[in-house]
PDB file of C-alpha atoms in Angstrom:
ATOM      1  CA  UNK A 153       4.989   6.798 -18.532  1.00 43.00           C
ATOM      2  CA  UNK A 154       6.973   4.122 -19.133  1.00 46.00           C
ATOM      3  CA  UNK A 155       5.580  -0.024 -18.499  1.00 52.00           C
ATOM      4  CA  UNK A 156       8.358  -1.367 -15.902  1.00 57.00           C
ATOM      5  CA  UNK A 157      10.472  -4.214 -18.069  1.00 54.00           C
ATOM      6  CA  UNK A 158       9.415  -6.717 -14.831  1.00 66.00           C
ATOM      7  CA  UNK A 159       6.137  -5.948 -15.277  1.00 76.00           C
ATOM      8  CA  UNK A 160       3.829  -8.566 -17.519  1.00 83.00           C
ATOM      9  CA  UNK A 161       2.455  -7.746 -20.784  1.00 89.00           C
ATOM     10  CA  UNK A 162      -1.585  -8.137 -21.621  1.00 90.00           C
ATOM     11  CA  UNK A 163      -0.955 -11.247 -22.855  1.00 91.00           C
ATOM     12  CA  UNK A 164       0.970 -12.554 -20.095  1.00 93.00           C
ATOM     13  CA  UNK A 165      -1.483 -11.614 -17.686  1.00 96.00           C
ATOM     14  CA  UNK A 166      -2.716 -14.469 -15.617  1.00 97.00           C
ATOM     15  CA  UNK A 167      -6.197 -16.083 -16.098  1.00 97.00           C
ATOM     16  CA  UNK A 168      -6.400 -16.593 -11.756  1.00 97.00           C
ATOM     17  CA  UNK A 169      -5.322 -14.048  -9.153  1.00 98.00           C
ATOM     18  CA  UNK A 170      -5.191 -13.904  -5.566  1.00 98.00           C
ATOM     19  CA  UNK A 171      -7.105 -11.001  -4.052  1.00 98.00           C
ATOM     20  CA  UNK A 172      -6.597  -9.176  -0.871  1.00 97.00           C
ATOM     21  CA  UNK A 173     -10.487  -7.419  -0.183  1.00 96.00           C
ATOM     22  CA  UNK A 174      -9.670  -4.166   2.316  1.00 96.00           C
ATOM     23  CA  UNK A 175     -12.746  -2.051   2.565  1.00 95.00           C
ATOM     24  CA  UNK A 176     -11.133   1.337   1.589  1.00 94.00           C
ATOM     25  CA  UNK A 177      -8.473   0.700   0.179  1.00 96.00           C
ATOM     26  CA  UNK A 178      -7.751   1.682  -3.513  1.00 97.00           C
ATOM     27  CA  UNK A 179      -4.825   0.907  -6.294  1.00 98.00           C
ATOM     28  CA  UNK A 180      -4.463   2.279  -9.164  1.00 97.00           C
ATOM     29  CA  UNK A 181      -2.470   1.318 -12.247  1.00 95.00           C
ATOM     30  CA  UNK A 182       1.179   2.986 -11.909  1.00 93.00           C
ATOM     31  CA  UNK A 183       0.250   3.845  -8.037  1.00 96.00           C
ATOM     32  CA  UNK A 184       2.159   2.549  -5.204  1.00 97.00           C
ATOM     33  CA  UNK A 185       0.170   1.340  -2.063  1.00 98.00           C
ATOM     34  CA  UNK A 186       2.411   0.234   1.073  1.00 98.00           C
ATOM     35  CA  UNK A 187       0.617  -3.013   2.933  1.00 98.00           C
ATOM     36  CA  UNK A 188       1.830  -4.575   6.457  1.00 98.00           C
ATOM     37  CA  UNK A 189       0.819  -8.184   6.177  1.00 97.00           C
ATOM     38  CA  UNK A 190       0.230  -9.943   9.364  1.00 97.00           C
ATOM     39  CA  UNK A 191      -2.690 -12.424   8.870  1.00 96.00           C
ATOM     40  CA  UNK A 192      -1.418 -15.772   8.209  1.00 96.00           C
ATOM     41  CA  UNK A 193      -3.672 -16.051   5.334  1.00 97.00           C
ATOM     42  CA  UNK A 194      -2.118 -13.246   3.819  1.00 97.00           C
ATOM     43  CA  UNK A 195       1.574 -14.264   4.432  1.00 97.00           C
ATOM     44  CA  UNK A 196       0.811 -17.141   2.703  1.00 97.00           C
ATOM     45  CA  UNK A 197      -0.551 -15.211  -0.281  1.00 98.00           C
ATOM     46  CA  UNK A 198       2.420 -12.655   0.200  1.00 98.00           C
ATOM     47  CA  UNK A 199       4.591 -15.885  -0.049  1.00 97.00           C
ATOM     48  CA  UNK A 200       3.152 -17.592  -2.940  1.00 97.00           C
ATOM     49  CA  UNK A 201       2.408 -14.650  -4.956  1.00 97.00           C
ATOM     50  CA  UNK A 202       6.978 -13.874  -4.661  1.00 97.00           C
ATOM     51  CA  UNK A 203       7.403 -17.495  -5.278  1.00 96.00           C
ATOM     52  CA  UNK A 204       5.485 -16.736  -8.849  1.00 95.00           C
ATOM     53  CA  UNK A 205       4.486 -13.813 -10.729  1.00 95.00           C
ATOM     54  CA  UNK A 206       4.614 -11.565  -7.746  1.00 97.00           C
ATOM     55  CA  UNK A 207       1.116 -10.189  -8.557  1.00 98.00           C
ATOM     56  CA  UNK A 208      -2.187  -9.871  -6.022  1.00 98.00           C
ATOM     57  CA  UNK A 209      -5.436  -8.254  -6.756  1.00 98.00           C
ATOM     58  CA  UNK A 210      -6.558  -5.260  -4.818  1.00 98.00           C
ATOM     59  CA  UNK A 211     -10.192  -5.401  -4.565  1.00 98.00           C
ATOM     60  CA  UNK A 212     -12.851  -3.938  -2.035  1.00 97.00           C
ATOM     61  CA  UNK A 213     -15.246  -5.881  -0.358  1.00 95.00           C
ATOM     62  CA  UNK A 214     -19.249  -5.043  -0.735  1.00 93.00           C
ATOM     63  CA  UNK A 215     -21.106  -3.001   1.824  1.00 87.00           C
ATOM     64  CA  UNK A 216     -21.244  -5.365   4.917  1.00 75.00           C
ATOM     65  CA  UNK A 217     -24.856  -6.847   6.050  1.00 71.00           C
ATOM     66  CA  UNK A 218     -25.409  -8.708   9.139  1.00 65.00           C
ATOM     67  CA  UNK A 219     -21.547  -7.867  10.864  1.00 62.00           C
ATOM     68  CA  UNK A 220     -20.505 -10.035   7.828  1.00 68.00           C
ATOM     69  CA  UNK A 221     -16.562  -9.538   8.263  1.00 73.00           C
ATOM     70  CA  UNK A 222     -14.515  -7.698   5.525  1.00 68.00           C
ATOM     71  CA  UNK A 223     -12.477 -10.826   4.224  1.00 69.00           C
ATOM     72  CA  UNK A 224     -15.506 -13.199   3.540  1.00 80.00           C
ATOM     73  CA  UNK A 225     -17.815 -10.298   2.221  1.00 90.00           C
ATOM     74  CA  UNK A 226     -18.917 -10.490  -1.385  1.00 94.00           C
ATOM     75  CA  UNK A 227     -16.365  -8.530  -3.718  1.00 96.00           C
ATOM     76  CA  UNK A 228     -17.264  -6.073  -6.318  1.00 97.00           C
ATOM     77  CA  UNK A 229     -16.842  -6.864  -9.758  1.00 97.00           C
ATOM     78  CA  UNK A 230     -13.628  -4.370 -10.608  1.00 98.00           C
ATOM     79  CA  UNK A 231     -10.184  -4.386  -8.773  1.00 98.00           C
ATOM     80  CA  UNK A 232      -6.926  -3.866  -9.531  1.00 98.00           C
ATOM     81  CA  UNK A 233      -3.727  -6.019  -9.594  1.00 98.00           C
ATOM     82  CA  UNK A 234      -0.342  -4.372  -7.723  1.00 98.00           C
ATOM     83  CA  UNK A 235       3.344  -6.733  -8.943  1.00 97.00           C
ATOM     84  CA  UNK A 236       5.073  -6.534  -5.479  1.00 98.00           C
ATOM     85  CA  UNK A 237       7.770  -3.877  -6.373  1.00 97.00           C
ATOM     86  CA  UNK A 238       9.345  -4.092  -2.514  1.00 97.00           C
ATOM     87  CA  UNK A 239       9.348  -6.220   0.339  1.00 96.00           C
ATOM     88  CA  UNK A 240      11.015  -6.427   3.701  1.00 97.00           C
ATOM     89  CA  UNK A 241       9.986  -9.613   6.330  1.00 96.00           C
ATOM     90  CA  UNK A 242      10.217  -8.228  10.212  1.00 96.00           C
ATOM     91  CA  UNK A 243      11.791 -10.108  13.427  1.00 97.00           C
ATOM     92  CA  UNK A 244       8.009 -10.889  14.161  1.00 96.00           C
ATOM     93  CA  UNK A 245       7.161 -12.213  10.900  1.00 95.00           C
ATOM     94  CA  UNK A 246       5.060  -9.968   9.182  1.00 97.00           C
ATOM     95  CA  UNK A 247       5.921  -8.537   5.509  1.00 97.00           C
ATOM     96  CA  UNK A 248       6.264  -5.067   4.887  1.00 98.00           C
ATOM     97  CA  UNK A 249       5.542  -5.050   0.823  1.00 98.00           C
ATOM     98  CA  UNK A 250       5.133  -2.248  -1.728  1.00 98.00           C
ATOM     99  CA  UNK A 251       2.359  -3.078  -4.542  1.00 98.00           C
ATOM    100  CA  UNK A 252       2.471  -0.959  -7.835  1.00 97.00           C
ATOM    101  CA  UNK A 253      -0.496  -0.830  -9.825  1.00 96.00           C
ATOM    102  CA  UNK A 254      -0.433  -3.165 -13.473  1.00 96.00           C
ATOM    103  CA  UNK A 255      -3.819  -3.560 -14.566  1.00 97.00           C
ATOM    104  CA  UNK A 256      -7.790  -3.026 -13.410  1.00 98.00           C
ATOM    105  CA  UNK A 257      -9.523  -6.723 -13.971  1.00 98.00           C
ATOM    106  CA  UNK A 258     -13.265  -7.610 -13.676  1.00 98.00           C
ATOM    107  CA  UNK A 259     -14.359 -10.845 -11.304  1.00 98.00           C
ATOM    108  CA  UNK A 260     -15.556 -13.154 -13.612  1.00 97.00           C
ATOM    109  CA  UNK A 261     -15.796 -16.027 -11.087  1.00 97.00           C
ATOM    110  CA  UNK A 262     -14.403 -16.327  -7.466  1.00 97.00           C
ATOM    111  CA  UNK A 263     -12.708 -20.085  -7.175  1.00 96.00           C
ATOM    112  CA  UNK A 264     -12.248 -22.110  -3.913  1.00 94.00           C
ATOM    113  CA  UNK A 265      -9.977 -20.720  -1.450  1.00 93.00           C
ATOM    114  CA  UNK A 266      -6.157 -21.591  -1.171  1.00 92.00           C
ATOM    115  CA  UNK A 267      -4.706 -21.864   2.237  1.00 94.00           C
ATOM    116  CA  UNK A 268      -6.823 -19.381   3.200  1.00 95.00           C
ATOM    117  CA  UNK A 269      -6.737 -16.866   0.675  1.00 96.00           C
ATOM    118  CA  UNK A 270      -9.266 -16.043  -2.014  1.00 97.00           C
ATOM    119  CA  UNK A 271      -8.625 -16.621  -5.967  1.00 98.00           C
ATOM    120  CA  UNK A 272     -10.689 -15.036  -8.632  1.00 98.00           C
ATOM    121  CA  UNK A 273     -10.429 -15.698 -12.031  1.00 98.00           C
ATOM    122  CA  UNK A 274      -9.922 -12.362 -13.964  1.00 98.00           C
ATOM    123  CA  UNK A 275     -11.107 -11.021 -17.134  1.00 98.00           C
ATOM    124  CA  UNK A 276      -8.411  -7.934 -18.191  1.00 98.00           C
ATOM    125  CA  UNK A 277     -10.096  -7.149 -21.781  1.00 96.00           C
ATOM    126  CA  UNK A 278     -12.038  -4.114 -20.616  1.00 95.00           C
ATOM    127  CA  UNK A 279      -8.772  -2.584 -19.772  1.00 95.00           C
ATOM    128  CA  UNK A 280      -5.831  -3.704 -21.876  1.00 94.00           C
ATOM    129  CA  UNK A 281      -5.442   0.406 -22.283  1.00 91.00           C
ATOM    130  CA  UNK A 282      -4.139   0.433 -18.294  1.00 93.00           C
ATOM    131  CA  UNK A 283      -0.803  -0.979 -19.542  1.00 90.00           C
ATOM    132  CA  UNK A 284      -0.899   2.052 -22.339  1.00 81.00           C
ATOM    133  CA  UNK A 285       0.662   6.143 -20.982  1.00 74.00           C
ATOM    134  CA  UNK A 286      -2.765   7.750 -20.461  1.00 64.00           C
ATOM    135  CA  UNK A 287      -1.249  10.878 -18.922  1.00 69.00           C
ATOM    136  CA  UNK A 288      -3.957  13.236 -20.106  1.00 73.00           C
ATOM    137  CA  UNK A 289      -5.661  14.526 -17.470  1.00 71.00           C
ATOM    138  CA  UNK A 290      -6.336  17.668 -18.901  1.00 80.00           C
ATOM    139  CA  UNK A 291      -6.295  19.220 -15.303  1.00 82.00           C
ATOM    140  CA  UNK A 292      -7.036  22.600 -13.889  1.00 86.00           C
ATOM    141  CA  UNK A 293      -4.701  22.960 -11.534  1.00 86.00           C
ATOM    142  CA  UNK A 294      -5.221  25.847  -9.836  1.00 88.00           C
ATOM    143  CA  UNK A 295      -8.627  24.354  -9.334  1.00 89.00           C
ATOM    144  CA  UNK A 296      -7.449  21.664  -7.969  1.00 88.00           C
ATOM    145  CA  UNK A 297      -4.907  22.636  -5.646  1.00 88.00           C
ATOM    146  CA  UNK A 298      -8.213  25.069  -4.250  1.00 90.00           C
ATOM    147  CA  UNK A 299     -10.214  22.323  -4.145  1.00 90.00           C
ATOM    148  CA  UNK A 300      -7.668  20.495  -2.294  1.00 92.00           C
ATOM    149  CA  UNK A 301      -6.709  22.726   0.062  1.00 92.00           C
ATOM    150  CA  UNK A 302     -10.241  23.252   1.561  1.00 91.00           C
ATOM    151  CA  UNK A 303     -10.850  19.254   1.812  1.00 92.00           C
ATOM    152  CA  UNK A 304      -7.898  18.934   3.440  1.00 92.00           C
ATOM    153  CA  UNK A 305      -8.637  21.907   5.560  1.00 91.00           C
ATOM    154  CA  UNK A 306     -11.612  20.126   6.190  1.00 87.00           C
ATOM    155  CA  UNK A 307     -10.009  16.867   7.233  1.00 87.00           C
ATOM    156  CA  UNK A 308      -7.342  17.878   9.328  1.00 89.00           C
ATOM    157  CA  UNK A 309      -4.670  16.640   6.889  1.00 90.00           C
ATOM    158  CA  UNK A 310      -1.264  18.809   6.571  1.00 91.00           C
ATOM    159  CA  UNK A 311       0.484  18.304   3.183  1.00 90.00           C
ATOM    160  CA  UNK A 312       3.592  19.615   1.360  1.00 92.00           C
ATOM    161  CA  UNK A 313       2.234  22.027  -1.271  1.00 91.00           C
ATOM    162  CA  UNK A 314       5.369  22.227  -3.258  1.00 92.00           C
ATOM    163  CA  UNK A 315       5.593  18.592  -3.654  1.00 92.00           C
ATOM    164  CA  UNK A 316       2.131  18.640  -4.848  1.00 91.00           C
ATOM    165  CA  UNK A 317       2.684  21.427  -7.314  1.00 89.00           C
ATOM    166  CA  UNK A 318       5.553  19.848  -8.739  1.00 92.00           C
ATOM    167  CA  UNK A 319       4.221  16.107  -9.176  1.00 91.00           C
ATOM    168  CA  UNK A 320       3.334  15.307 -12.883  1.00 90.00           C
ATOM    169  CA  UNK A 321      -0.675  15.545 -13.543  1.00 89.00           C
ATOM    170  CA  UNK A 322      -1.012  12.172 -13.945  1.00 90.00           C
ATOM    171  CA  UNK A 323       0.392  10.918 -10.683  1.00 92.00           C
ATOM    172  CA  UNK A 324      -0.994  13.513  -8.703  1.00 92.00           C
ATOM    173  CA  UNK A 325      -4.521  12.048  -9.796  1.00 92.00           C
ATOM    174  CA  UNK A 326      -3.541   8.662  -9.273  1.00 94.00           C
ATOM    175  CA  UNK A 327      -2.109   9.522  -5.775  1.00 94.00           C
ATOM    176  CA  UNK A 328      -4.881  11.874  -4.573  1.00 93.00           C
ATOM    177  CA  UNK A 329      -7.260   9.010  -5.531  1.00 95.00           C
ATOM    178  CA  UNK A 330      -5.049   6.805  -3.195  1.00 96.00           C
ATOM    179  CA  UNK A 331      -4.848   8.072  -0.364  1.00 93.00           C
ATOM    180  CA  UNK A 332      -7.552  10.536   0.422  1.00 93.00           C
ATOM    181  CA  UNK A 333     -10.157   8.963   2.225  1.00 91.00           C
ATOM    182  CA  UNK A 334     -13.143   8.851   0.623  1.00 93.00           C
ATOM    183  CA  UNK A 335     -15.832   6.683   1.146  1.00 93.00           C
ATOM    184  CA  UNK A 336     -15.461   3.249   0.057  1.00 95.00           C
ATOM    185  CA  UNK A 337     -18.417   3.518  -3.103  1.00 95.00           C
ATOM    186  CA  UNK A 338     -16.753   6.637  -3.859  1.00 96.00           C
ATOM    187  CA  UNK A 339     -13.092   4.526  -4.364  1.00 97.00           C
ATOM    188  CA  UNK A 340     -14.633   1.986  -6.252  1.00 97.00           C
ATOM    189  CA  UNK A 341     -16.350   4.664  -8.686  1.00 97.00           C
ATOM    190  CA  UNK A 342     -12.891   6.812  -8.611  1.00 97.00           C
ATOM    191  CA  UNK A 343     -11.129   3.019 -10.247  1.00 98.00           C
ATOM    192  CA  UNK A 344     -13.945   2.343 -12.844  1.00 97.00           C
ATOM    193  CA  UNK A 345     -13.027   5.749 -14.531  1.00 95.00           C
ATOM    194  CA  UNK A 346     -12.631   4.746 -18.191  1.00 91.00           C
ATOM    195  CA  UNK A 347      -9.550   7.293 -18.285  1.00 89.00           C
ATOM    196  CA  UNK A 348      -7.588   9.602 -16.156  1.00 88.00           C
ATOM    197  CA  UNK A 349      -9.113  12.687 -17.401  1.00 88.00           C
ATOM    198  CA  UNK A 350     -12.493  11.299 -15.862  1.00 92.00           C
ATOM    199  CA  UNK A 351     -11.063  10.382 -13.201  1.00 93.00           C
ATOM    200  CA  UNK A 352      -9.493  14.207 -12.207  1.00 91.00           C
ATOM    201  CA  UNK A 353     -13.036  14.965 -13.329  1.00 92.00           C
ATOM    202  CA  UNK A 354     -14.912  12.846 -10.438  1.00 94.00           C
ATOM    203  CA  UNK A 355     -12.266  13.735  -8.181  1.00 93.00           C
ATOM    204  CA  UNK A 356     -13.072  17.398  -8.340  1.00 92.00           C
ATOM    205  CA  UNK A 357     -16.519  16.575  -8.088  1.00 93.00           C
ATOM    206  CA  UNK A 358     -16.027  14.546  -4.535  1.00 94.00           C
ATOM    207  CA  UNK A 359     -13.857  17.366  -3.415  1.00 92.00           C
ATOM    208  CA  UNK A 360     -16.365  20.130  -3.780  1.00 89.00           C
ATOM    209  CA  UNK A 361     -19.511  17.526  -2.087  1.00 90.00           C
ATOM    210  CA  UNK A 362     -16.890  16.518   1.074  1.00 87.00           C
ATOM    211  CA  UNK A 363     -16.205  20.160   1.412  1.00 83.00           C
ATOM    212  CA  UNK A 364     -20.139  21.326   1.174  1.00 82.00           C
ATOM    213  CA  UNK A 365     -20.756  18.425   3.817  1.00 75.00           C
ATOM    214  CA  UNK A 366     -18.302  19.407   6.195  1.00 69.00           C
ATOM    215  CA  UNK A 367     -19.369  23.029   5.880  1.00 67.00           C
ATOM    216  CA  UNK A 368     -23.171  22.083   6.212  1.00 57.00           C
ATOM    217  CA  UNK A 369     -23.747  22.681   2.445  1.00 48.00           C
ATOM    218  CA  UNK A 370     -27.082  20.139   0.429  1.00 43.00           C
ATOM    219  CA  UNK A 371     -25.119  18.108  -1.296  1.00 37.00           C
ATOM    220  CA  UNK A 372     -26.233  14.983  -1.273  1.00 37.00           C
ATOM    221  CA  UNK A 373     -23.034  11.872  -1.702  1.00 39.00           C
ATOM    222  CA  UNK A 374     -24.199   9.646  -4.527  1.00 35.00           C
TER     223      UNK A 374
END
C-alpha cells in the first residue's frame, strides 16, 4: 500500500508527541480509528496537533491500581501515532476527527504536561519498516472467516460477510485488530507484532481462546 504524500517520512518524524492514553483502544499503522473529543484537554491537543503536524499518539494506559484514573495512569512503552486524516467541530464544541495510523513509537521519556495534555518523547527506530507495504499476511482465510464467525457468534456482533471476504488481507488484519474487543493486554500484544503475518497469527490464536472461554473450554488468556 501506498504512504499518503501528506503523511511524514522517518526522518521527518517528530522527536515529541502528544498522546491520547484510552484503555482499549488500538491503532494501527494504515488503520483508521474515529475519536469524539470532548475533554477540554483533548480539544486543546486536537487543536494544537491541526495547527502543526496534525499527528497524536495512540497509546494505552497500564492496568489501573488504587481507582488510579485512565488519563494519569502510567503508559506502556509502545503506541502508535494516527495524522488526523478528517475532522468536523459540532454546535457544542466537540471534534469529530478521523486518525490514520503512520508509525508505532516506543516512550522513551514522558515530558511535563501542556495545557493539560501529555507529551512523550518518541523513539521510531524499532519501526521505521511501519512506513514500508508489509501486506504479507500469509492468511488462511477460510480459517479465519471460521474463526471469526464463532467469536462473533460469541459476542453478539452482526457483520457483513461479503465486505469481509472482499477486503484485502492486510486491512482485514489491521481492522479486525481494531475493533474487536479484546482485552486491553491482548491489544497491546496484537500492536507489538514485529509484522503483519504475526499479527494474523496472534489474532487467530485470541480468536480460538475467546471462543473456548465463552463456550466453557481451559484455555487459559495469557
Amino acid at each position: 500500500m501506498s504512504q499518503s504524500p501528506f503523511d511524514p517520512s522517518f526522518d521527518d518524524l517528530p522527536a515529541t508527541l502528544p498522546v491520547f492514553p484510552l484503555p482499549g483502544v488500538l491503532l494501527l499503522p494504515r488503520g483508521k480509528l474515529p475519536l469524539n473529543i470532548f475533554e477540554p484537554r483533548y480539544l486543546d491537543m486536537t487543536r494544537d496537533a491541526l495547527a502543526t503536524d496534525r499527528l497524536i499518539g495512540m497509546i494505552q494506559p497500564m492496568p489501573a491500581t488504587g481507582g488510579t484514573e485512565a488519563g494519569s495512569r502510567a503508559l506502556y512503552r509502545i503506541g502508535c501515532a494516527g495524522r488526523i486524516t478528517q475532522f468536523a467541530e459540532t454546535d457544542d464544541g466537540r471534534f469529530l476527527i478521523t486518525l490514520t495510523g503512520v508509525c508505532r513509537f516506543a516512550v522513551d521519556e514522558e515530558l511535563a504536561s501542556m495545557r493539560g495534555y501529555r507529551r512523550v518523547v518518541t523513539d521510531w527506530g524499532p519501526f521505521e519498516g511501519d512506513l514500508g507495504d508489509d501486506c504479507q499476511a500469509d492468511l488462511d482465510r477460510g480459517l479465519l472467516v471460521d474463526r471469526l464467525k464463532r467469536y462473533f457468534d460469541a459476542q453478539g456482533i452482526t457483520a457483513d460477510w461479503d465486505v469481509i471476504e472482499e477486503t484485502p488481507d492486510d486491512r482485514l488484519v489491521t481492522t479486525l485488530a481494531m475493533v474487536c474487543p479484546f482485552e486491553s493486554s491482548e491489544k497491546q500484544a496484537l500492536l507489538e507484532c514485529d509484522s503483519l503475518k504475526a499479527r494474523a497469527s496472534m489474532m487467530l490464536a485470541l480468536l480460538d481462546m475467546a471462543v473456548a472461554d465463552t463456550n466453557g473450554g481451559d484455555h487459559a488468556r495469557h
